[in-house]
Coordinates of C-alpha atoms in Angstrom, one line a residue:
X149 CA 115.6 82.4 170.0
X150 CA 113.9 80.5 166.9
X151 CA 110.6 80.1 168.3
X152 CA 107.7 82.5 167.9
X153 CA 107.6 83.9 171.8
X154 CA 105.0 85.8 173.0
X155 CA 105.5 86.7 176.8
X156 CA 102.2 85.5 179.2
X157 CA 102.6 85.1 183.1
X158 CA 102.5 81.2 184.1
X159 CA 104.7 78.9 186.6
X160 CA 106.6 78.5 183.2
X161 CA 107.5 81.9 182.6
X162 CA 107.9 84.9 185.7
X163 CA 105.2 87.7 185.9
X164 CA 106.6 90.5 184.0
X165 CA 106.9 92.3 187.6
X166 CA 109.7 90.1 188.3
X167 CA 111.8 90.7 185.4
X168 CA 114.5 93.1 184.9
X169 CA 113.7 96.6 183.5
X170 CA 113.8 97.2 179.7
X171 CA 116.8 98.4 178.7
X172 CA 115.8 101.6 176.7
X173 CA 117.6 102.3 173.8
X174 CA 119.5 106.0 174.1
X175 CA 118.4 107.0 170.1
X176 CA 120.5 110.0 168.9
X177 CA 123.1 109.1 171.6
X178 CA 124.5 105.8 171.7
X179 CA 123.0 103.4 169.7
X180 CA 124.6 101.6 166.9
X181 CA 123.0 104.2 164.8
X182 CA 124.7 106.6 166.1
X183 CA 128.4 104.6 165.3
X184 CA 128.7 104.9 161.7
X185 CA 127.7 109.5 161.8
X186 CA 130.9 109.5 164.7
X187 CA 132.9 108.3 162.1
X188 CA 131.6 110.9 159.6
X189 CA 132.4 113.7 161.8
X190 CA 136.2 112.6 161.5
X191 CA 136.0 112.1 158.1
X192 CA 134.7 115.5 157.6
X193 CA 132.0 114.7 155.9
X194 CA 129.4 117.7 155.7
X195 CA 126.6 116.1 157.2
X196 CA 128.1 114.8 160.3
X197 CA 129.3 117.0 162.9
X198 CA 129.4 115.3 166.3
X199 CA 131.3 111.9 167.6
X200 CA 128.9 110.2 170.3
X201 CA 131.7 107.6 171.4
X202 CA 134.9 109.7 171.4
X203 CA 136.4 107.5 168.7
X204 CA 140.2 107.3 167.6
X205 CA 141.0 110.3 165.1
X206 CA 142.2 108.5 161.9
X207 CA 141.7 108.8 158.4
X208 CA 140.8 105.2 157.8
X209 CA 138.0 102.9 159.6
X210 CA 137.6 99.6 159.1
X211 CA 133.8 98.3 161.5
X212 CA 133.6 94.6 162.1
X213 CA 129.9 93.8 162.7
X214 CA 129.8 90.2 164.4
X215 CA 125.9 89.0 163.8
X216 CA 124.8 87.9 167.2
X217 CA 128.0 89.0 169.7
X218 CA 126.4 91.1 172.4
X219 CA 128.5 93.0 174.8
X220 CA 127.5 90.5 177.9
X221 CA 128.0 87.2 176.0
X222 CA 131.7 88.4 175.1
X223 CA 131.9 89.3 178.5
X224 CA 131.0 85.5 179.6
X225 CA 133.3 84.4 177.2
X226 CA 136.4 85.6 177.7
X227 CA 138.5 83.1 178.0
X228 CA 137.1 81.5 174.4
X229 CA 137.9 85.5 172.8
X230 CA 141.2 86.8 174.3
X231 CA 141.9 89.0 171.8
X232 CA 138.1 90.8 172.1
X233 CA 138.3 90.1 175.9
X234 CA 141.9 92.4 175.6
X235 CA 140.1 95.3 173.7
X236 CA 137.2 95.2 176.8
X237 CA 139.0 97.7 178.6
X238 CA 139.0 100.8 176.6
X239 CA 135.5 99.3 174.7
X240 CA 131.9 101.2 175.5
X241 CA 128.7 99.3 175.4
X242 CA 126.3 101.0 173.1
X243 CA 122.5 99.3 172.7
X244 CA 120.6 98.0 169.3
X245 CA 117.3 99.5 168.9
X246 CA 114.2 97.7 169.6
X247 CA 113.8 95.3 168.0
X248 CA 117.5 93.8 168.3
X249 CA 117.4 92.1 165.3
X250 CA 119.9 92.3 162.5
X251 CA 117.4 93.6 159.6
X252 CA 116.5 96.7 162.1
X253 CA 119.8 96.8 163.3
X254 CA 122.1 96.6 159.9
X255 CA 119.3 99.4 158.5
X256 CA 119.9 101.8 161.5
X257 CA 124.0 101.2 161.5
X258 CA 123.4 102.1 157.5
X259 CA 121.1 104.9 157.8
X260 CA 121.9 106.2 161.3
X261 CA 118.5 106.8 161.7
X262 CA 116.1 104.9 164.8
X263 CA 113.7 102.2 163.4
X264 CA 110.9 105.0 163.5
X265 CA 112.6 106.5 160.6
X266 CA 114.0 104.1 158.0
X267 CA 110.9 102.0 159.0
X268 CA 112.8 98.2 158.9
X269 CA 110.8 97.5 161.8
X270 CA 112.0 93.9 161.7
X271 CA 113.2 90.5 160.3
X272 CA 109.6 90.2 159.2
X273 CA 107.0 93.1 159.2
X274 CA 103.7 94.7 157.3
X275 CA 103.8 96.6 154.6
X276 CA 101.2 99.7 155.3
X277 CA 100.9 100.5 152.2
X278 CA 99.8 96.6 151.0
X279 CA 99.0 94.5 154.1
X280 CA 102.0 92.0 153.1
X281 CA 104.2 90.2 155.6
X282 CA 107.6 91.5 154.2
X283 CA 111.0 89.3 155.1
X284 CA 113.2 92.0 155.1
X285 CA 116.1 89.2 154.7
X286 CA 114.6 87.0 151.3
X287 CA 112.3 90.4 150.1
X288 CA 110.5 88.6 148.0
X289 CA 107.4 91.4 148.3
X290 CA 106.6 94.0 146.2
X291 CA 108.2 97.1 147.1
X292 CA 111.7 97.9 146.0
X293 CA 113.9 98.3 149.0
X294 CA 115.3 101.9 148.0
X295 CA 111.6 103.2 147.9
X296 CA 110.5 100.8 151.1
X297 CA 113.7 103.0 152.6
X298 CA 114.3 105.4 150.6
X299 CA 116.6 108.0 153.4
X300 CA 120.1 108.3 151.9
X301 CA 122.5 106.1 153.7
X302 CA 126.1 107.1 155.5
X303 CA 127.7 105.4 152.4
X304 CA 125.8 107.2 150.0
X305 CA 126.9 110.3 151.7
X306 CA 130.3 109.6 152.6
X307 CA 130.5 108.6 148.7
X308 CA 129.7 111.9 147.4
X309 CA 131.8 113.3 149.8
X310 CA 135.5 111.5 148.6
X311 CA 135.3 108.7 150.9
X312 CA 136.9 105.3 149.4
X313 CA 133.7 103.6 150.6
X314 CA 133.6 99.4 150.6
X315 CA 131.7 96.8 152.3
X316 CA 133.0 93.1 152.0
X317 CA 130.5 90.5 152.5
X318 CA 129.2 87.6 151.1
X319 CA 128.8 87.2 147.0
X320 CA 125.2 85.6 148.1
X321 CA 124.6 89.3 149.5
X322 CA 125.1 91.6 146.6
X323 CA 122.2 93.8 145.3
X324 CA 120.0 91.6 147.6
X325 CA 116.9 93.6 149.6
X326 CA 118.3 93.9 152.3
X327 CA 122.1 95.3 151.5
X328 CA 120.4 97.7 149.1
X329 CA 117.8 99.4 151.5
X330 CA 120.3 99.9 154.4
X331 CA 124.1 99.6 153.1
X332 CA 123.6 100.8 149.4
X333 CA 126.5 103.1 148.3
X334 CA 129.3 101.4 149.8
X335 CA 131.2 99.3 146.8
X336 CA 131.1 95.9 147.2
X337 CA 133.8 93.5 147.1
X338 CA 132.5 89.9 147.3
X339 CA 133.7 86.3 148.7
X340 CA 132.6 83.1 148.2
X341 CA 133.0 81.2 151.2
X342 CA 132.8 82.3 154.6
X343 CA 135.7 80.2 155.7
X344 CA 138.1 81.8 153.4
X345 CA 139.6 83.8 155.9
X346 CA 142.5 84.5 155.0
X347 CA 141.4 86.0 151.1
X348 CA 138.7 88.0 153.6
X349 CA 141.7 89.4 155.8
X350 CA 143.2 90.3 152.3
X351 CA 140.0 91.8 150.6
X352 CA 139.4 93.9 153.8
X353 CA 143.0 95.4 154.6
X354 CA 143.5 96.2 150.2
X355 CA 139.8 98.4 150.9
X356 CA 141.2 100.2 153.8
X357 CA 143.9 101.5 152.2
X358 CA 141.9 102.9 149.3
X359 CA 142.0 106.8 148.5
X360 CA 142.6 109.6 151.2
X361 CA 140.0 108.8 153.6
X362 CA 138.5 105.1 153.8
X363 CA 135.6 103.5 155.9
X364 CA 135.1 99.4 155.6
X365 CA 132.5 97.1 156.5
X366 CA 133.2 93.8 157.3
X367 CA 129.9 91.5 157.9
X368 CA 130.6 87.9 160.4
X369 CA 127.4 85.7 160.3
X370 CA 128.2 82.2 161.5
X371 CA 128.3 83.1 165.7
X372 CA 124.4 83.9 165.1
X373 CA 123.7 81.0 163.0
X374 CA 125.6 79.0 165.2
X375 CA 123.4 80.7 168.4
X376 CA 119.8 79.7 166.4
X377 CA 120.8 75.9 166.0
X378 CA 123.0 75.5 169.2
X379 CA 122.7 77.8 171.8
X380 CA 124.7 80.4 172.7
X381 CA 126.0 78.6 176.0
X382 CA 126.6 76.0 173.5
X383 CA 130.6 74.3 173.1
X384 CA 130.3 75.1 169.3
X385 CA 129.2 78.2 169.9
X386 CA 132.1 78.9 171.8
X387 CA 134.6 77.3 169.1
X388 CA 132.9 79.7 166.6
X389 CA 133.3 82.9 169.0
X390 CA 137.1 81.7 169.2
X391 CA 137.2 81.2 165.5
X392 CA 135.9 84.8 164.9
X393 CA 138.3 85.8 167.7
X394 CA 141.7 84.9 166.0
X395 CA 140.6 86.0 163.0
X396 CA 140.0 89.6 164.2
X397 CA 143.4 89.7 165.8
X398 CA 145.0 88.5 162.5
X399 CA 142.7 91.2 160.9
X400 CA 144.4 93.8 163.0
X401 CA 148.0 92.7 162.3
X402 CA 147.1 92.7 158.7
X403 CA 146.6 96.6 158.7
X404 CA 148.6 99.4 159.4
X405 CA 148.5 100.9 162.8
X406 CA 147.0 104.1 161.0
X407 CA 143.9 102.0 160.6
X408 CA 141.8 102.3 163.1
X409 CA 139.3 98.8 163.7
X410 CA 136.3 99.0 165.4
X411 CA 134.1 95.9 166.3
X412 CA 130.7 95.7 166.8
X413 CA 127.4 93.9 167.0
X414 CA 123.4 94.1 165.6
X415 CA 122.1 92.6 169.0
X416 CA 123.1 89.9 171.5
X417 CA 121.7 87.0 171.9
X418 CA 119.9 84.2 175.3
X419 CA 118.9 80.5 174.9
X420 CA 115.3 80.2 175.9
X421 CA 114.5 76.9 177.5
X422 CA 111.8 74.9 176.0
X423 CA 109.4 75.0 178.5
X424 CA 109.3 78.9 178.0
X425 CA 108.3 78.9 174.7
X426 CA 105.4 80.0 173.7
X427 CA 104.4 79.2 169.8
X428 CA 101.3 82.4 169.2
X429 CA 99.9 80.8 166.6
X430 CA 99.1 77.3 168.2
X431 CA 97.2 79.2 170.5
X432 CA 93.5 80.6 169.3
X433 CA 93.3 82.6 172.0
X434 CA 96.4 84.3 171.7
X435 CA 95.7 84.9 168.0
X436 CA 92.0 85.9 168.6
X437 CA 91.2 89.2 167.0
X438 CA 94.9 89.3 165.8
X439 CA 95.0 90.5 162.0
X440 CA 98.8 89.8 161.3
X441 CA 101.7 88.4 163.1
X442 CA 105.0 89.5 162.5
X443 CA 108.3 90.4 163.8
X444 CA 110.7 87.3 165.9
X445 CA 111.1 85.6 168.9
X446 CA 113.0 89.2 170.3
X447 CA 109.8 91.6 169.6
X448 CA 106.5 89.8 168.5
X449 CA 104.3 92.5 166.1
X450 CA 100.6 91.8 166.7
X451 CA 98.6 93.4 163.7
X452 CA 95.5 94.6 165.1
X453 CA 92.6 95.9 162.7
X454 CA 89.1 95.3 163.6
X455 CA 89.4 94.3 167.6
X456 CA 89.9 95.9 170.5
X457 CA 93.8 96.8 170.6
X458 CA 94.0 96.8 174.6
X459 CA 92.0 93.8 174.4
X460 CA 93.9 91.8 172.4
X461 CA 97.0 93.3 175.0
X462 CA 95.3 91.7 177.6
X463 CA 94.6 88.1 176.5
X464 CA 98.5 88.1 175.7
X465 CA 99.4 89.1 179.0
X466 CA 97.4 86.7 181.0

């Protein structure tokens, strides 16, 4: 998944006849946009009415989001996660949006809006106003992330309404771009290192039990780093995924039962074999009347200004 793909019919690579259908994301139903408004509607909290997943009724939520932990890799893996594999049973799948990629995915868990409307279209995209490649994760560009997205996000709103709001994450993340155009509002408790669990477990059960009515967020990143530079069918990735495993069940015998813990994902993940890579910008022809490229290996964004849109469709999908 760290190459630039773009998808063209060869012996390499199946005709795109041959492949499985798309999975379409359900928006406004049961995407991960929709997880964070279900929680809302418990909390009372005027703007959210409706639960799409049927969740626990609880005055305190505390989501998990594992970076890279899709719903069939945990399902391949359960014997490396038992305490995941255990929660399977009474667990829904719900989908990403396209693209499944954690700057689209984190801004529609934050928003509860589809791409379409907070407009992180990716981990790289163009700025329509400028032209500019932005990098959603280092935002070094020019436009400040709360005008770039500038909709109000479910903490900003669960905030006003009395909600004891807190995301803990990574020092390295406060104030950055990202954390401010999608999960602004939330109070931020930092930690230093990812392997201190055990201060995590601690920072994360003192938030939950702040106020009345509480919602946590809890960001994992290593599986997904771990997935870029090993694979996910890897044996360290598998020692990660059971890393991350115990430390969720000692997470959840941390809390009170009142507390209800929901884990999640931003998108899943598939090793690509060499062979079916395809780097777009080694190839002229591929990049031929392409203006800008952007977006990842998961959903390539071809730029097109001056050629022939369709045209440029077709040479890609020779």
């Amino acid at each position: 998944m760290t190459s630039p793909l773009v998808r063209r019919s060869s012996p390499e690579v199946a005709s795109s006849k041959s492949l499985p259908a798309m999975v379409v994301p359900p928006y406004n139903s049961a995407t991960l946009g929709e997880l964070l408004p279900s929680i809302g509607a418990h909390l009372r909290i005027p703007e959210f009415s409706e639960d799409a997943f049927r969740l626990p009724q609880s005055a305190r939520y505390v989501v998990v989001l594992i970076d890279g932990l899709g719903w069939n890799l945990l399902r391949r893996a359960v014997r490396e996660a038992p305490y995941l594999a255990s929660l399977l049973g009474s667990a829904q799948p719900i989908t990403s949006a396209v693209p499944s990629t954690t700057v689209t995915s984190l801004a529609s868990l934050g928003t509860g809006l589809p791409p379409g409307q907070h407009g992180l279209v990716g981990y790289t995209s163009r700025v329509p106003a400028t032209g500019e490649i932005l990098n959603a994760l280092t935002w070094e560009t020019d436009p400040a992330p709360t005008v770039y997205q500038s909709k109000p996000t479910f903490f900003e709103r669960a905030a006003r309404s009395g909600i004891a709001v807190t995301s803990v994450a990574l020092t390295r993340f406060r104030g950055t771009g990202l954390t401010e155009a999608a999960l602004r509002g939330a109070d931020f408790v930092p930690f230093t290192e990812d392997s201190a669990e055990d201060l995590r477990i601690a920072l994360i059960a003192e938030a939950a039990l702040r106020g009345d009515r509480s919602v946590v967020y809890a960001y994992e990143r290593e599986l997904d780093h771990c997935g870029h530079v090993h694979g996910c069918s890897s044996v360290t990735w598998l020692e990660q995924l059971a890393r991350i495993d115990a430390m969720c069940e000692r997470l959840r015998a941390a809390l009170p039962p009142e507390v209800t813990v929901i884990v999640t994902a931003d998108h899943g993940m598939i090793d690509i074999p060499p062979d079916q890579r395809i780097v777009a910008e080694d190839d002229p022809a591929l990049m031929s009347g392409v203006s800008a490229l952007a977006g990842e290996g998961r959903f390539r964004q071809l730029y097109v200004d001056h050629e022939s849109p369709q045209r440029v469709a077709d040479r890609c999908d020779r």
